[in-house]
Amino acid sequence: MIAFLRGTVANVETDAVALDVHGVGYKVNVTAACAAGLSGLDEQEVFLHTHMIVREDDMQLYGFFSTDEINVFLLLLGVNGVGPRAALAVLSHLTPRGLARAVTLEDISALTKVPGVGKKIAQRIVLELKDKFKKLGVKLTETLPQQGETAAAGVPDDALAGLLALGYGAGEAREAVHRARESTPDKTAGVAELVKLALRFLDKTK
């Protein structure tokens, strides 16, 4: 089992990244937000939490910026009918907190917007994960949106986790995410957009 990888970015695809770890290239399947955050960072060292899935004729690595993401990925794999690709698709469209809110509020429509997730699978995710989210060590369900609050409340934390995984300090990363969010008109940018904007602010400070 490969629990994590620390290496330099060799290549980034839409849904995967190749990491050079001491001369060995690892192809890691990642979320859209993770791929966006790593795009353009050739030869920069990054850290990813990973989970390996081994089958008779295949072996795949899945990587994530934060422990929240990998914990939720593993929860999704435990849902009957949800495979690794579907679980990755869910996390490409919903942050861990966003998924926690959807499950807690039984928001089936939020889940069916994910490509490949139909109503039956969405209902199964809600049914099987509602209690499990409460048992996670992270407090994902305590940030339910108040009246008038957007569903993207947990996005800045996930963008921050991405910048920390790229090696930036907590202070500068938090400031960059704050500036990035303030620069968007409605302050509801997704994780991928926030990471890109924050990286621009960080580049200007070098």
GROMACS .gro file of C-alpha atoms in nm:
model
  206
    1MET     CA    1   0.000   0.000   0.000
    2ILE     CA    2   0.130   0.344  -0.095
    3ALA     CA    3  -0.006   0.591   0.162
    4PHE     CA    4   0.143   0.908   0.013
    5LEU     CA    5   0.382   1.039  -0.250
    6ARG     CA    6   0.616   1.336  -0.241
    7GLY     CA    7   0.771   1.422  -0.573
    8THR     CA    8   0.800   1.672  -0.856
    9VAL     CA    9   0.527   1.727  -1.113
   10ALA     CA   10   0.632   1.570  -1.444
   11ASN     CA   11   0.303   1.594  -1.634
   12VAL     CA   12  -0.059   1.692  -1.570
   13GLU     CA   13  -0.362   1.557  -1.755
   14THR     CA   14  -0.732   1.637  -1.712
   15ASP     CA   15  -0.778   1.372  -1.445
   16ALA     CA   16  -0.429   1.247  -1.363
   17VAL     CA   17  -0.080   1.364  -1.275
   18ALA     CA   18   0.260   1.202  -1.322
   19LEU     CA   19   0.490   1.248  -1.023
   20ASP     CA   20   0.865   1.192  -1.042
   21VAL     CA   21   0.964   1.036  -0.709
   22HIS     CA   22   1.342   0.986  -0.707
   23GLY     CA   23   1.345   0.894  -1.074
   24VAL     CA   24   1.037   0.673  -1.066
   25GLY     CA   25   0.727   0.805  -1.242
   26TYR     CA   26   0.394   0.741  -1.070
   27LYS     CA   27   0.069   0.808  -1.255
   28VAL     CA   28  -0.190   0.921  -1.000
   29ASN     CA   29  -0.559   0.968  -1.075
   30VAL     CA   30  -0.679   1.297  -0.923
   31THR     CA   31  -0.984   1.521  -0.903
   32ALA     CA   32  -1.039   1.805  -1.149
   33ALA     CA   33  -0.955   2.058  -0.877
   34CYS     CA   34  -0.630   1.880  -0.795
   35ALA     CA   35  -0.530   1.863  -1.163
   36ALA     CA   36  -0.607   2.234  -1.203
   37GLY     CA   37  -0.400   2.318  -0.897
   38LEU     CA   38  -0.101   2.123  -1.028
   39SER     CA   39  -0.124   2.250  -1.386
   40GLY     CA   40   0.177   2.459  -1.482
   41LEU     CA   41   0.381   2.348  -1.182
   42ASP     CA   42   0.633   2.136  -1.374
   43GLU     CA   43   0.932   2.032  -1.164
   44GLN     CA   44   0.775   2.164  -0.842
   45GLU     CA   45   0.761   1.927  -0.545
   46VAL     CA   46   0.417   1.836  -0.416
   47PHE     CA   47   0.267   1.600  -0.158
   48LEU     CA   48  -0.038   1.381  -0.224
   49HIS     CA   49  -0.224   1.141   0.005
   50THR     CA   50  -0.277   0.826  -0.201
   51HIS     CA   51  -0.486   0.511  -0.210
   52MET     CA   52  -0.396   0.214  -0.429
   53ILE     CA   53  -0.658  -0.016  -0.579
   54VAL     CA   54  -0.533  -0.351  -0.708
   55ARG     CA   55  -0.737  -0.579  -0.931
   56GLU     CA   56  -0.650  -0.892  -1.124
   57ASP     CA   57  -0.562  -0.705  -1.442
   58ASP     CA   58  -0.509  -0.351  -1.318
   59MET     CA   59  -0.343  -0.138  -1.049
   60GLN     CA   60  -0.437   0.227  -0.999
   61LEU     CA   61  -0.328   0.505  -0.765
   62TYR     CA   62  -0.565   0.781  -0.654
   63GLY     CA   63  -0.427   1.099  -0.502
   64PHE     CA   64  -0.565   1.386  -0.294
   65PHE     CA   65  -0.445   1.713  -0.146
   66SER     CA   66  -0.620   1.673   0.191
   67THR     CA   67  -0.702   1.401   0.442
   68ASP     CA   68  -1.068   1.508   0.421
   69GLU     CA   69  -1.072   1.419   0.051
   70ILE     CA   70  -0.914   1.076   0.089
   71ASN     CA   71  -1.133   0.991   0.389
   72VAL     CA   72  -1.447   1.079   0.192
   73PHE     CA   73  -1.314   0.891  -0.113
   74LEU     CA   74  -1.282   0.577   0.100
   75LEU     CA   75  -1.633   0.629   0.238
   76LEU     CA   76  -1.770   0.653  -0.115
   77LEU     CA   77  -1.592   0.331  -0.214
   78GLY     CA   78  -1.787   0.158   0.062
   79VAL     CA   79  -2.119   0.247  -0.102
   80ASN     CA   80  -2.266  -0.037  -0.306
   81GLY     CA   81  -2.239   0.048  -0.676
   82VAL     CA   82  -1.981   0.327  -0.638
   83GLY     CA   83  -1.642   0.246  -0.790
   84PRO     CA   84  -1.322   0.452  -0.776
   85ARG     CA   85  -1.397   0.646  -1.095
   86ALA     CA   86  -1.743   0.741  -0.973
   87ALA     CA   87  -1.605   0.837  -0.630
   88LEU     CA   88  -1.343   1.057  -0.797
   89ALA     CA   89  -1.612   1.215  -1.015
   90VAL     CA   90  -1.816   1.301  -0.704
   91LEU     CA   91  -1.514   1.471  -0.546
   92SER     CA   92  -1.445   1.654  -0.872
   93HIS     CA   93  -1.786   1.820  -0.848
   94LEU     CA   94  -1.835   1.848  -0.471
   95THR     CA   95  -1.586   1.935  -0.198
   96PRO     CA   96  -1.587   1.704   0.107
   97ARG     CA   97  -1.791   1.962   0.296
   98GLY     CA   98  -2.020   2.008  -0.001
   99LEU     CA   99  -2.084   1.635  -0.014
  100ALA     CA  100  -2.139   1.624   0.362
  101ARG     CA  101  -2.400   1.896   0.331
  102ALA     CA  102  -2.570   1.722   0.038
  103VAL     CA  103  -2.585   1.395   0.232
  104THR     CA  104  -2.699   1.556   0.558
  105LEU     CA  105  -2.968   1.759   0.383
  106GLU     CA  106  -3.059   1.462   0.158
  107ASP     CA  107  -3.001   1.684  -0.146
  108ILE     CA  108  -3.033   1.420  -0.419
  109SER     CA  109  -3.026   1.680  -0.697
  110ALA     CA  110  -2.676   1.793  -0.597
  111LEU     CA  111  -2.549   1.437  -0.639
  112THR     CA  112  -2.727   1.362  -0.966
  113LYS     CA  113  -2.545   1.657  -1.124
  114VAL     CA  114  -2.229   1.445  -1.109
  115PRO     CA  115  -2.175   1.264  -1.442
  116GLY     CA  116  -2.249   0.894  -1.404
  117VAL     CA  117  -2.443   0.928  -1.079
  118GLY     CA  118  -2.813   0.851  -1.126
  119LYS     CA  119  -3.095   0.893  -0.881
  120LYS     CA  120  -3.064   0.539  -0.736
  121ILE     CA  121  -2.691   0.575  -0.669
  122ALA     CA  122  -2.746   0.922  -0.524
  123GLN     CA  123  -3.011   0.786  -0.287
  124ARG     CA  124  -2.780   0.504  -0.187
  125ILE     CA  125  -2.497   0.749  -0.111
  126VAL     CA  126  -2.726   0.951   0.114
  127LEU     CA  127  -2.866   0.644   0.288
  128GLU     CA  128  -2.532   0.471   0.350
  129LEU     CA  129  -2.317   0.775   0.435
  130LYS     CA  130  -2.544   0.988   0.650
  131ASP     CA  131  -2.441   0.822   0.976
  132LYS     CA  132  -2.082   0.758   0.865
  133PHE     CA  133  -2.009   1.127   0.811
  134LYS     CA  134  -2.086   1.185   1.178
  135LYS     CA  135  -1.816   0.933   1.277
  136LEU     CA  136  -1.538   1.095   1.073
  137GLY     CA  137  -1.258   1.257   1.270
  138VAL     CA  138  -1.304   1.578   1.069
  139LYS     CA  139  -1.599   1.805   1.138
  140LEU     CA  140  -1.747   1.809   0.791
  141THR     CA  141  -2.113   1.837   0.886
  142GLU     CA  142  -2.089   2.122   1.134
  143THR     CA  143  -2.080   2.389   0.863
  144LEU     CA  144  -2.430   2.345   0.723
  145PRO     CA  145  -2.528   2.658   0.529
  146GLN     CA  146  -2.742   2.908   0.714
  147GLN     CA  147  -3.031   3.080   0.545
  148GLY     CA  148  -2.896   3.276   0.247
  149GLU     CA  149  -2.549   3.120   0.268
  150THR     CA  150  -2.404   2.959  -0.044
  151ALA     CA  151  -2.325   2.588  -0.065
  152ALA     CA  152  -1.959   2.673  -0.129
  153ALA     CA  153  -1.879   2.758   0.233
  154GLY     CA  154  -1.620   2.483   0.263
  155VAL     CA  155  -1.440   2.563  -0.062
  156PRO     CA  156  -1.175   2.803   0.082
  157ASP     CA  157  -1.054   2.535   0.327
  158ASP     CA  158  -1.010   2.286   0.044
  159ALA     CA  159  -0.824   2.543  -0.168
  160LEU     CA  160  -0.601   2.615   0.133
  161ALA     CA  161  -0.528   2.243   0.171
  162GLY     CA  162  -0.425   2.234  -0.194
  163LEU     CA  163  -0.177   2.521  -0.150
  164LEU     CA  164  -0.032   2.363   0.165
  165ALA     CA  165   0.020   2.040  -0.030
  166LEU     CA  166   0.213   2.242  -0.288
  167GLY     CA  167   0.456   2.349  -0.017
  168TYR     CA  168   0.336   2.702   0.063
  169GLY     CA  169   0.335   2.824   0.422
  170ALA     CA  170   0.007   2.841   0.611
  171GLY     CA  171   0.014   3.221   0.647
  172GLU     CA  172   0.087   3.305   0.284
  173ALA     CA  173  -0.150   3.036   0.157
  174ARG     CA  174  -0.438   3.159   0.374
  175GLU     CA  175  -0.380   3.519   0.262
  176ALA     CA  176  -0.366   3.415  -0.105
  177VAL     CA  177  -0.693   3.218  -0.078
  178HIS     CA  178  -0.858   3.514   0.096
  179ARG     CA  179  -0.743   3.755  -0.176
  180ALA     CA  180  -0.850   3.511  -0.447
  181ARG     CA  181  -1.198   3.473  -0.301
  182GLU     CA  182  -1.237   3.848  -0.255
  183SER     CA  183  -1.142   3.903  -0.620
  184THR     CA  184  -1.438   3.698  -0.749
  185PRO     CA  185  -1.764   3.892  -0.797
  186ASP     CA  186  -1.996   3.669  -0.595
  187LYS     CA  187  -1.733   3.494  -0.378
  188THR     CA  188  -1.859   3.151  -0.487
  189ALA     CA  189  -1.562   3.032  -0.695
  190GLY     CA  190  -1.491   2.659  -0.692
  191VAL     CA  191  -1.177   2.497  -0.554
  192ALA     CA  192  -0.999   2.478  -0.891
  193GLU     CA  193  -1.063   2.845  -0.969
  194LEU     CA  194  -0.959   2.958  -0.620
  195VAL     CA  195  -0.633   2.760  -0.638
  196LYS     CA  196  -0.549   2.911  -0.977
  197LEU     CA  197  -0.622   3.265  -0.859
  198ALA     CA  198  -0.433   3.215  -0.534
  199LEU     CA  199  -0.127   3.087  -0.722
  200ARG     CA  200  -0.129   3.406  -0.931
  201PHE     CA  201  -0.122   3.617  -0.614
  202LEU     CA  202   0.158   3.403  -0.472
  203ASP     CA  203   0.363   3.436  -0.793
  204LYS     CA  204   0.336   3.815  -0.772
  205THR     CA  205   0.482   3.815  -0.421
  206LYS     CA  206   0.796   3.623  -0.517
   0.00000   0.00000   0.00000
